[in-house]
Amino acid sequence: MEKELNLKKNIGFFVSTSLVIGTVIGSGIFMKPGVVLSSTANSTMALLAWLIGGIITLASGLTIAEVSVKIPKTGGLYAYIEEVYGKLWGFLCGWVQTIIYGPAVIGALGLYFGSITADFLGFPDSSKVWIGILTVLLLGGLNLLGTQFGGFIQTVSTVGKLIPIILIAVFGIFKGDVSIFNVDSGSTAQTLSMGAAVLATLWAYDGWMNVGFMAGEMKNPAKTLPRAIISGIVVVIVCYLSVNFAMLHLLPANEIVDLGPNAASAAASSLFGAIGGKIIAIGILVSIFGCLNGKIFTFPRIPFAMAERGFLPAAKLLSSIHPKFKTPVAATVFQIILSVVMMILWNPDRLTDMAIFAVFLFYGMAFFAVFILRKNNKSEASLYKVPLYPITPIIAIIGTIYIIVSTLMHEPMDGLFSIGILIIGLPVYWMLKSANTRKTVGKAR
């Protein structure tokens, strides 16, 4: 273990900050401006929602950083919950990530990709679901063949995601002539909800959970980690607000709502003409494609890890590794199947809301774990402590409660579906625990 840690301690501030930015920026900034505007019906409130989402994300990232340093185990959120709250809650966390969060994220990204591709190629709107499904199946197959394909896609997509953001933000702010503040979006939503708007922004900010994983690889994590998190997320907040300012300055708010996922491409076309707009659209597609590839690569590792410990039905199958490609074939196929089913049943915005709600149920527990870990005096010589304690974790917890309550009030079926899957996990856990106990007793005899 010492050798592994020593080999990894080579990441400085600038690399850490770029990793934070790279893991957070994905599809949301291109997909969600219309949803946020529709939920608030007012441009100023929409911008405020993006700012609130950023503050919640910043407080969350700083809080999880301390948890990750105090619990230096692989597995991320699953490992934190299990260590602090026990195996039952750890299982339920992994169960919800396996059944809802992972497939919903993959499905939403696939549908967003299909929507923009259909618009880009001039295909009928009905084709976007099938384009999304075929893309998910393609990337699933490539990831089964090994990791060498994923690395190239990720490198290209990192550049692809930043080019559209920079060009739209810079040129849009200077060239636009539409009023930005206090503009009615013409929303036809039956109920307006700031909570729904913030929930939508959190999809764009999602990915921050990974920032705490870098602590063991840094030269001086006590100083580097908080600085990288603060600077990285602040850069993301500035990027997101700038793009929204630019789009509101280029397109009427009601048009952004009507265009939905294609609003960013339309804004680029108004700036750079039809050809320039197409080039920006390609950059957006590359960004989403790379983000989708990363999710398909990483999410199957959750059911794979749980199956290795015997805590999923068909554990032997789900923990199998391909003899030639060394990839978790069954776990990947399982996640792809769930994703495709979700893509057929729900639209991408519903999927993102379900995914964020489901994972925030456990994010809140992870934030509260800071108080438990400090009370138990675990790892007193911690490399990093959350700044402005206890204010920062309290902000993260309040943000979590706000999202959960707001979702249950305004989109109760999405929340109840996630809670229902969580409850179903209870008998599954007890059944598997009983089966594992019998196996252990049998071996002892």
Coordinates of C-alpha atoms in Angstrom, one line a residue:
M1 CA 0.0 0.0 0.0
E2 CA 2.8 2.4 0.9
K3 CA 4.5 1.8 -2.5
E4 CA 1.2 2.5 -4.3
L5 CA 0.6 5.7 -2.4
N6 CA 4.2 7.0 -2.9
L7 CA 4.0 6.4 -6.7
K8 CA 0.8 8.4 -6.9
K9 CA 1.9 11.5 -5.0
N10 CA 2.8 13.6 -8.1
I11 CA -0.3 15.7 -8.8
G12 CA 0.0 19.5 -8.2
F13 CA -2.4 22.3 -8.1
F14 CA -2.9 23.0 -11.8
V15 CA -3.4 19.3 -12.7
S16 CA -5.8 18.9 -9.8
T17 CA -7.8 21.9 -10.8
S18 CA -8.0 20.7 -14.4
L19 CA -9.2 17.3 -13.2
V20 CA -12.0 19.0 -11.2
I21 CA -13.1 21.0 -14.2
G22 CA -12.9 18.0 -16.5
T23 CA -15.0 15.7 -14.2
V24 CA -17.7 18.3 -13.7
I25 CA -18.3 19.8 -17.1
G26 CA -20.3 17.4 -19.3
S27 CA -23.6 17.6 -21.1
G28 CA -25.7 19.7 -18.6
I29 CA -24.6 23.2 -19.6
F30 CA -25.8 22.5 -23.1
M31 CA -28.9 20.5 -22.2
K32 CA -30.4 22.3 -19.2
P33 CA -30.7 26.1 -19.8
G34 CA -34.2 25.6 -21.3
V35 CA -35.3 23.4 -18.5
V36 CA -34.1 25.8 -15.8
L37 CA -35.8 28.7 -17.6
S38 CA -39.0 26.7 -18.0
S39 CA -39.0 25.9 -14.2
T40 CA -38.5 29.4 -13.1
A41 CA -40.3 31.3 -16.0
N42 CA -37.9 34.2 -15.4
S43 CA -34.3 34.8 -16.7
T44 CA -33.0 36.4 -13.5
M45 CA -34.4 33.5 -11.3
A46 CA -32.9 31.0 -13.8
L47 CA -29.4 32.6 -13.4
L48 CA -29.9 32.5 -9.6
A49 CA -30.7 28.8 -9.8
W50 CA -27.4 28.2 -11.6
L51 CA -25.6 30.1 -8.8
I52 CA -27.4 28.2 -6.0
G53 CA -26.5 24.9 -7.7
G54 CA -22.9 26.0 -7.8
I55 CA -22.8 27.0 -4.1
I56 CA -24.4 23.6 -3.2
T57 CA -21.8 21.9 -5.3
L58 CA -18.9 23.8 -3.9
A59 CA -20.0 23.1 -0.3
S60 CA -20.6 19.4 -1.2
G61 CA -17.2 19.0 -2.8
L62 CA -15.3 20.5 0.1
T63 CA -17.2 18.3 2.6
I64 CA -16.7 15.1 0.7
A65 CA -13.0 15.8 0.4
E66 CA -12.6 15.4 4.1
V67 CA -14.6 12.2 4.1
S68 CA -12.5 10.8 1.3
V69 CA -9.3 11.6 3.1
K70 CA -10.5 10.0 6.4
I71 CA -11.8 6.9 4.6
P72 CA -9.1 6.2 2.0
K73 CA -10.9 3.2 0.4
T74 CA -11.8 2.4 -3.2
G75 CA -15.5 2.5 -4.0
G76 CA -16.3 6.2 -3.4
L77 CA -19.7 6.9 -2.0
Y78 CA -20.5 3.2 -1.5
A79 CA -17.3 2.9 0.7
Y80 CA -18.0 6.0 2.7
I81 CA -21.6 5.0 3.5
E82 CA -20.6 1.4 4.5
E83 CA -17.8 2.6 6.7
V84 CA -19.8 5.1 8.6
Y85 CA -23.3 3.6 8.7
G86 CA -22.8 -0.1 8.2
K87 CA -23.1 -2.8 5.5
L88 CA -26.9 -2.4 5.1
W89 CA -26.7 1.2 4.2
G90 CA -23.6 0.6 2.1
F91 CA -25.6 -2.1 0.1
L92 CA -28.6 0.2 -0.3
C93 CA -26.3 2.9 -1.7
G94 CA -24.7 0.6 -4.2
W95 CA -28.2 -0.9 -5.0
V96 CA -29.7 2.5 -5.9
Q97 CA -26.6 3.5 -7.9
T98 CA -26.8 0.2 -9.8
I99 CA -30.6 0.1 -10.5
I100 CA -31.3 3.9 -10.9
Y101 CA -28.4 6.3 -10.9
G102 CA -26.0 4.6 -13.3
P103 CA -28.6 3.5 -15.9
A104 CA -30.5 6.8 -15.7
V105 CA -27.4 8.8 -16.3
I106 CA -26.4 6.7 -19.2
G107 CA -29.9 6.7 -20.6
A108 CA -30.2 10.5 -20.3
L109 CA -26.9 11.1 -22.0
G110 CA -27.8 8.7 -24.8
L111 CA -31.1 10.5 -25.4
Y112 CA -29.5 14.0 -25.3
F113 CA -26.9 12.7 -27.8
G114 CA -29.7 11.3 -30.0
S115 CA -31.6 14.6 -29.9
I116 CA -28.8 16.7 -31.0
T117 CA -27.6 14.2 -33.6
A118 CA -31.1 14.0 -35.1
D119 CA -31.3 17.8 -35.3
F120 CA -27.8 18.1 -36.7
L121 CA -28.5 15.5 -39.5
G122 CA -32.1 16.8 -40.1
F123 CA -33.6 13.4 -39.1
P124 CA -37.2 13.3 -37.8
D125 CA -37.7 13.8 -34.0
S126 CA -38.9 10.2 -33.6
S127 CA -35.4 9.0 -34.5
K128 CA -33.6 10.5 -31.5
V129 CA -34.5 7.6 -29.2
W130 CA -33.1 5.0 -31.6
I131 CA -30.0 7.0 -32.3
G132 CA -29.4 7.3 -28.5
I133 CA -30.0 3.5 -28.0
L134 CA -27.6 2.6 -30.8
T135 CA -24.9 5.0 -29.4
V136 CA -25.2 3.4 -26.0
L137 CA -25.0 -0.1 -27.5
L138 CA -21.9 0.9 -29.6
L139 CA -20.0 2.4 -26.6
G140 CA -21.0 -0.5 -24.5
G141 CA -19.5 -2.9 -27.0
L142 CA -16.3 -0.8 -27.3
N143 CA -15.8 -0.7 -23.6
L144 CA -16.2 -4.5 -23.5
L145 CA -13.2 -4.8 -25.8
G146 CA -10.9 -3.1 -23.3
T147 CA -9.9 0.3 -22.0
Q148 CA -7.7 1.4 -24.8
F149 CA -10.6 2.7 -26.8
G150 CA -12.0 4.8 -24.0
G151 CA -8.8 6.7 -23.4
F152 CA -8.7 8.2 -26.9
I153 CA -12.4 9.2 -26.7
Q154 CA -11.9 10.9 -23.3
T155 CA -8.9 12.9 -24.5
V156 CA -10.7 14.2 -27.6
S157 CA -13.9 14.9 -25.6
T158 CA -12.1 17.1 -23.1
V159 CA -11.1 19.5 -25.8
G160 CA -14.5 19.2 -27.5
K161 CA -16.4 20.2 -24.4
L162 CA -14.4 23.4 -23.7
I163 CA -14.4 24.8 -27.2
P164 CA -18.2 25.4 -27.5
I165 CA -18.4 26.8 -24.0
I166 CA -15.6 29.3 -24.6
L167 CA -16.8 30.4 -28.0
I168 CA -20.5 30.8 -27.1
A169 CA -19.7 32.6 -23.8
V170 CA -17.1 35.0 -25.2
F171 CA -18.7 35.9 -28.5
G172 CA -22.3 35.7 -27.2
I173 CA -21.8 38.2 -24.3
F174 CA -20.1 40.7 -26.7
K175 CA -22.3 40.3 -29.8
G176 CA -25.8 39.6 -28.3
D177 CA -28.4 42.3 -28.1
V178 CA -31.3 40.7 -26.3
S179 CA -32.2 41.7 -22.8
I180 CA -30.8 39.3 -20.2
F181 CA -32.4 40.1 -16.8
N182 CA -36.0 39.7 -15.7
V183 CA -37.3 38.4 -19.0
D184 CA -40.4 36.1 -19.0
S185 CA -39.6 32.8 -20.6
G186 CA -43.2 32.1 -21.6
S187 CA -43.2 28.9 -19.7
T188 CA -46.3 26.7 -20.0
A189 CA -45.3 24.6 -17.0
Q190 CA -48.3 24.0 -14.6
T191 CA -46.3 24.7 -11.5
L192 CA -43.1 26.8 -11.3
S193 CA -40.4 25.5 -9.0
M194 CA -37.0 26.9 -8.0
G195 CA -36.3 23.5 -6.5
A196 CA -36.9 21.8 -9.9
A197 CA -34.6 24.5 -11.5
V198 CA -31.8 23.9 -9.0
L199 CA -32.2 20.1 -9.5
A200 CA -31.7 20.6 -13.2
T201 CA -28.5 22.6 -12.6
L202 CA -27.2 19.9 -10.3
W203 CA -27.2 17.5 -13.3
A204 CA -24.8 19.9 -14.9
Y205 CA -22.6 20.1 -11.8
D206 CA -22.7 16.4 -11.1
G207 CA -19.4 14.7 -11.2
W208 CA -17.9 16.6 -8.2
M209 CA -18.0 13.4 -6.1
N210 CA -14.8 12.3 -7.9
V211 CA -12.8 15.3 -6.8
G212 CA -12.1 13.9 -3.4
F213 CA -10.6 10.7 -4.9
M214 CA -7.4 12.6 -5.8
A215 CA -6.2 13.2 -2.2
G216 CA -3.9 10.2 -2.1
E217 CA -2.2 11.3 -5.4
M218 CA -1.3 14.9 -4.4
K219 CA 2.0 16.3 -3.4
N220 CA 0.5 18.3 -0.6
P221 CA -3.3 17.4 -0.2
A222 CA -3.8 19.5 2.9
K223 CA -3.2 22.6 0.7
T224 CA -3.8 21.4 -2.8
L225 CA -7.1 19.6 -2.4
P226 CA -9.2 22.5 -1.1
R227 CA -7.6 25.0 -3.4
A228 CA -8.2 22.7 -6.4
I229 CA -11.8 22.2 -5.4
I230 CA -12.5 25.8 -4.8
S231 CA -10.8 27.1 -7.9
G232 CA -12.1 24.3 -10.1
I233 CA -15.7 24.6 -9.1
V234 CA -15.6 28.4 -9.2
V235 CA -14.3 28.1 -12.8
V236 CA -17.2 25.8 -13.6
I237 CA -19.7 28.2 -12.0
V238 CA -18.2 31.1 -14.1
C239 CA -18.4 29.0 -17.3
Y240 CA -22.0 28.0 -16.6
L241 CA -23.2 31.5 -15.8
S242 CA -21.3 33.0 -18.8
V243 CA -22.9 30.5 -21.2
N244 CA -26.3 31.3 -19.8
F245 CA -25.7 35.0 -20.0
A246 CA -24.5 34.6 -23.6
M247 CA -27.5 32.5 -24.6
L248 CA -30.0 34.9 -23.0
H249 CA -28.2 37.7 -24.8
L250 CA -28.5 35.9 -28.1
L251 CA -31.9 34.3 -28.0
P252 CA -35.2 35.3 -26.4
A253 CA -35.9 33.3 -23.2
N254 CA -39.0 31.7 -24.7
E255 CA -37.0 30.5 -27.7
I256 CA -34.4 28.8 -25.4
V257 CA -37.3 27.0 -23.7
D258 CA -38.8 25.9 -27.1
L259 CA -35.4 24.8 -28.5
G260 CA -34.6 22.7 -25.4
P261 CA -31.4 20.6 -26.0
N262 CA -30.8 22.3 -29.3
A263 CA -30.6 25.9 -27.9
A264 CA -26.8 25.9 -27.6
S265 CA -26.5 24.9 -31.3
A266 CA -29.0 27.6 -32.3
A267 CA -27.1 30.2 -30.3
A268 CA -23.9 29.2 -32.1
S269 CA -25.6 29.4 -35.5
S270 CA -26.7 33.0 -34.7
L271 CA -23.1 33.8 -33.9
F272 CA -21.1 32.0 -36.5
G273 CA -23.6 31.3 -39.2
A274 CA -24.9 27.9 -40.3
I275 CA -21.4 26.3 -40.8
G276 CA -20.0 27.7 -37.6
G277 CA -23.1 26.5 -35.8
K278 CA -22.6 23.0 -37.2
I279 CA -19.0 23.0 -36.0
I280 CA -20.1 24.0 -32.5
A281 CA -22.8 21.3 -32.6
I282 CA -20.1 18.8 -33.4
G283 CA -18.1 20.0 -30.4
I284 CA -21.1 19.5 -28.2
L285 CA -21.7 16.0 -29.6
V286 CA -18.1 15.1 -28.9
S287 CA -18.4 16.4 -25.4
I288 CA -21.6 14.3 -24.7
F289 CA -20.1 11.3 -26.5
G290 CA -17.0 11.4 -24.3
C291 CA -19.1 11.9 -21.1
L292 CA -21.3 9.0 -22.1
N293 CA -18.3 6.8 -22.7
G294 CA -16.8 7.6 -19.3
K295 CA -20.1 6.7 -17.6
I296 CA -20.4 3.4 -19.5
F297 CA -16.9 2.6 -18.5
T298 CA -17.2 3.4 -14.8
F299 CA -20.7 2.7 -13.7
P300 CA -20.6 -1.1 -14.3
R301 CA -17.8 -1.3 -11.7
I302 CA -20.3 -0.7 -9.0
P303 CA -22.4 -3.8 -9.5
F304 CA -19.2 -5.7 -10.3
A305 CA -17.7 -4.8 -6.9
M306 CA -21.0 -5.6 -5.1
A307 CA -21.3 -8.9 -7.0
E308 CA -17.7 -9.8 -6.0
R309 CA -18.8 -9.6 -2.4
G310 CA -21.9 -11.7 -3.0
F311 CA -24.3 -8.7 -2.5
L312 CA -26.2 -8.9 -5.8
P313 CA -28.5 -11.6 -7.2
A314 CA -26.6 -13.7 -9.9
A315 CA -23.4 -12.5 -8.2
K316 CA -21.2 -15.2 -9.9
L317 CA -22.3 -14.0 -13.3
L318 CA -22.1 -10.3 -12.6
S319 CA -18.6 -10.6 -11.1
S320 CA -17.3 -12.5 -14.1
I321 CA -14.4 -11.0 -16.2
H322 CA -13.9 -11.7 -19.9
P323 CA -10.8 -14.0 -20.1
K324 CA -9.3 -12.1 -23.1
F325 CA -10.4 -8.5 -22.7
K326 CA -10.3 -8.4 -18.9
T327 CA -13.5 -6.4 -18.7
P328 CA -16.7 -7.0 -16.5
V329 CA -18.9 -8.2 -19.3
A330 CA -22.0 -9.2 -17.5
A331 CA -22.0 -6.1 -15.2
T332 CA -21.7 -3.9 -18.3
V333 CA -24.4 -5.7 -20.2
F334 CA -26.7 -5.5 -17.2
Q335 CA -26.2 -1.7 -16.9
I336 CA -26.7 -1.3 -20.7
I337 CA -30.0 -3.3 -20.6
L338 CA -31.4 -1.2 -17.7
S339 CA -30.3 2.0 -19.5
V340 CA -32.1 1.1 -22.8
V341 CA -35.3 0.2 -20.9
M342 CA -35.2 3.6 -19.2
M343 CA -34.5 5.3 -22.5
I344 CA -37.7 3.8 -23.9
L345 CA -39.9 4.5 -20.9
W346 CA -38.8 8.1 -20.0
N347 CA -37.5 11.3 -21.5
P348 CA -34.0 12.5 -20.6
D349 CA -35.0 15.3 -18.3
R350 CA -37.1 12.9 -16.2
L351 CA -34.1 10.5 -16.1
T352 CA -31.7 13.2 -14.9
D353 CA -34.1 14.3 -12.2
M354 CA -34.5 10.7 -11.0
A355 CA -30.8 10.1 -11.0
I356 CA -29.9 13.3 -9.0
F357 CA -32.7 12.7 -6.5
A358 CA -31.6 9.0 -6.0
V359 CA -28.0 9.8 -5.4
F360 CA -28.6 12.8 -3.2
L361 CA -30.4 10.6 -0.8
F362 CA -26.9 9.2 0.0
Y363 CA -24.9 12.3 -0.6
G364 CA -26.7 13.8 2.4
M365 CA -25.6 10.9 4.5
A366 CA -22.1 11.3 3.3
F367 CA -22.1 15.0 4.2
F368 CA -23.4 14.2 7.7
A369 CA -20.6 11.6 8.0
V370 CA -18.1 14.5 8.6
F371 CA -19.7 15.2 12.0
I372 CA -19.7 11.5 12.9
L373 CA -16.1 11.0 11.9
R374 CA -14.9 14.0 13.9
K375 CA -16.9 12.9 16.9
N376 CA -15.3 9.4 16.7
N377 CA -11.9 11.0 16.3
K378 CA -11.1 8.9 13.3
S379 CA -7.9 9.8 11.6
E380 CA -7.1 12.7 13.9
A381 CA -4.0 13.6 11.8
S382 CA -6.2 14.1 8.7
L383 CA -4.4 15.6 5.8
Y384 CA -7.4 17.9 5.1
K385 CA -10.2 19.4 7.0
V386 CA -13.2 21.1 5.4
P387 CA -12.9 24.9 5.7
L388 CA -15.4 26.9 7.6
Y389 CA -16.6 23.8 9.6
P390 CA -19.4 23.3 10.4
I391 CA -20.9 26.0 8.1
T392 CA -19.8 24.3 4.9
P393 CA -21.2 20.8 5.5
I394 CA -24.4 22.4 6.9
I395 CA -24.8 24.2 3.6
A396 CA -24.3 20.9 1.7
I397 CA -26.9 19.2 4.0
I398 CA -29.4 22.0 3.7
G399 CA -29.0 21.9 -0.1
T400 CA -29.6 18.1 -0.1
I401 CA -32.8 18.4 2.0
Y402 CA -34.0 21.3 -0.2
I403 CA -33.6 19.1 -3.3
I404 CA -35.3 16.0 -1.8
V405 CA -38.3 17.9 -0.4
S406 CA -38.7 20.0 -3.5
T407 CA -38.7 16.9 -5.7
L408 CA -41.2 15.1 -3.5
M409 CA -43.5 18.2 -3.6
H410 CA -43.3 19.0 -7.3
E411 CA -42.4 15.7 -9.0
P412 CA -43.5 13.1 -6.4
M413 CA -43.5 10.1 -8.8
D414 CA -39.8 10.6 -9.6
G415 CA -39.0 10.7 -5.9
L416 CA -41.3 7.8 -4.9
F417 CA -39.9 5.6 -7.7
S418 CA -36.4 6.0 -6.3
I419 CA -37.6 5.5 -2.8
G420 CA -39.5 2.4 -3.9
I421 CA -36.3 0.9 -5.5
L422 CA -34.5 1.7 -2.2
I423 CA -37.2 -0.2 -0.2
I424 CA -37.1 -3.2 -2.5
G425 CA -33.4 -3.4 -1.8
L426 CA -34.1 -4.2 1.9
P427 CA -35.5 -7.8 1.4
V428 CA -32.8 -8.3 -1.3
Y429 CA -30.1 -7.5 1.2
W430 CA -31.5 -9.7 3.9
M431 CA -31.9 -12.6 1.4
L432 CA -28.4 -12.3 0.2
K433 CA -27.0 -11.9 3.7
S434 CA -28.7 -15.0 4.8
A435 CA -27.4 -16.9 1.8
N436 CA -23.9 -15.7 2.4
T437 CA -24.1 -16.7 6.0
R438 CA -25.2 -20.2 5.1
K439 CA -22.3 -20.5 2.7
T440 CA -19.8 -19.4 5.3
V441 CA -21.2 -21.9 7.9
G442 CA -21.1 -24.6 5.3
K443 CA -17.4 -23.9 4.5
A444 CA -16.6 -23.9 8.2
R445 CA -18.0 -27.4 8.6

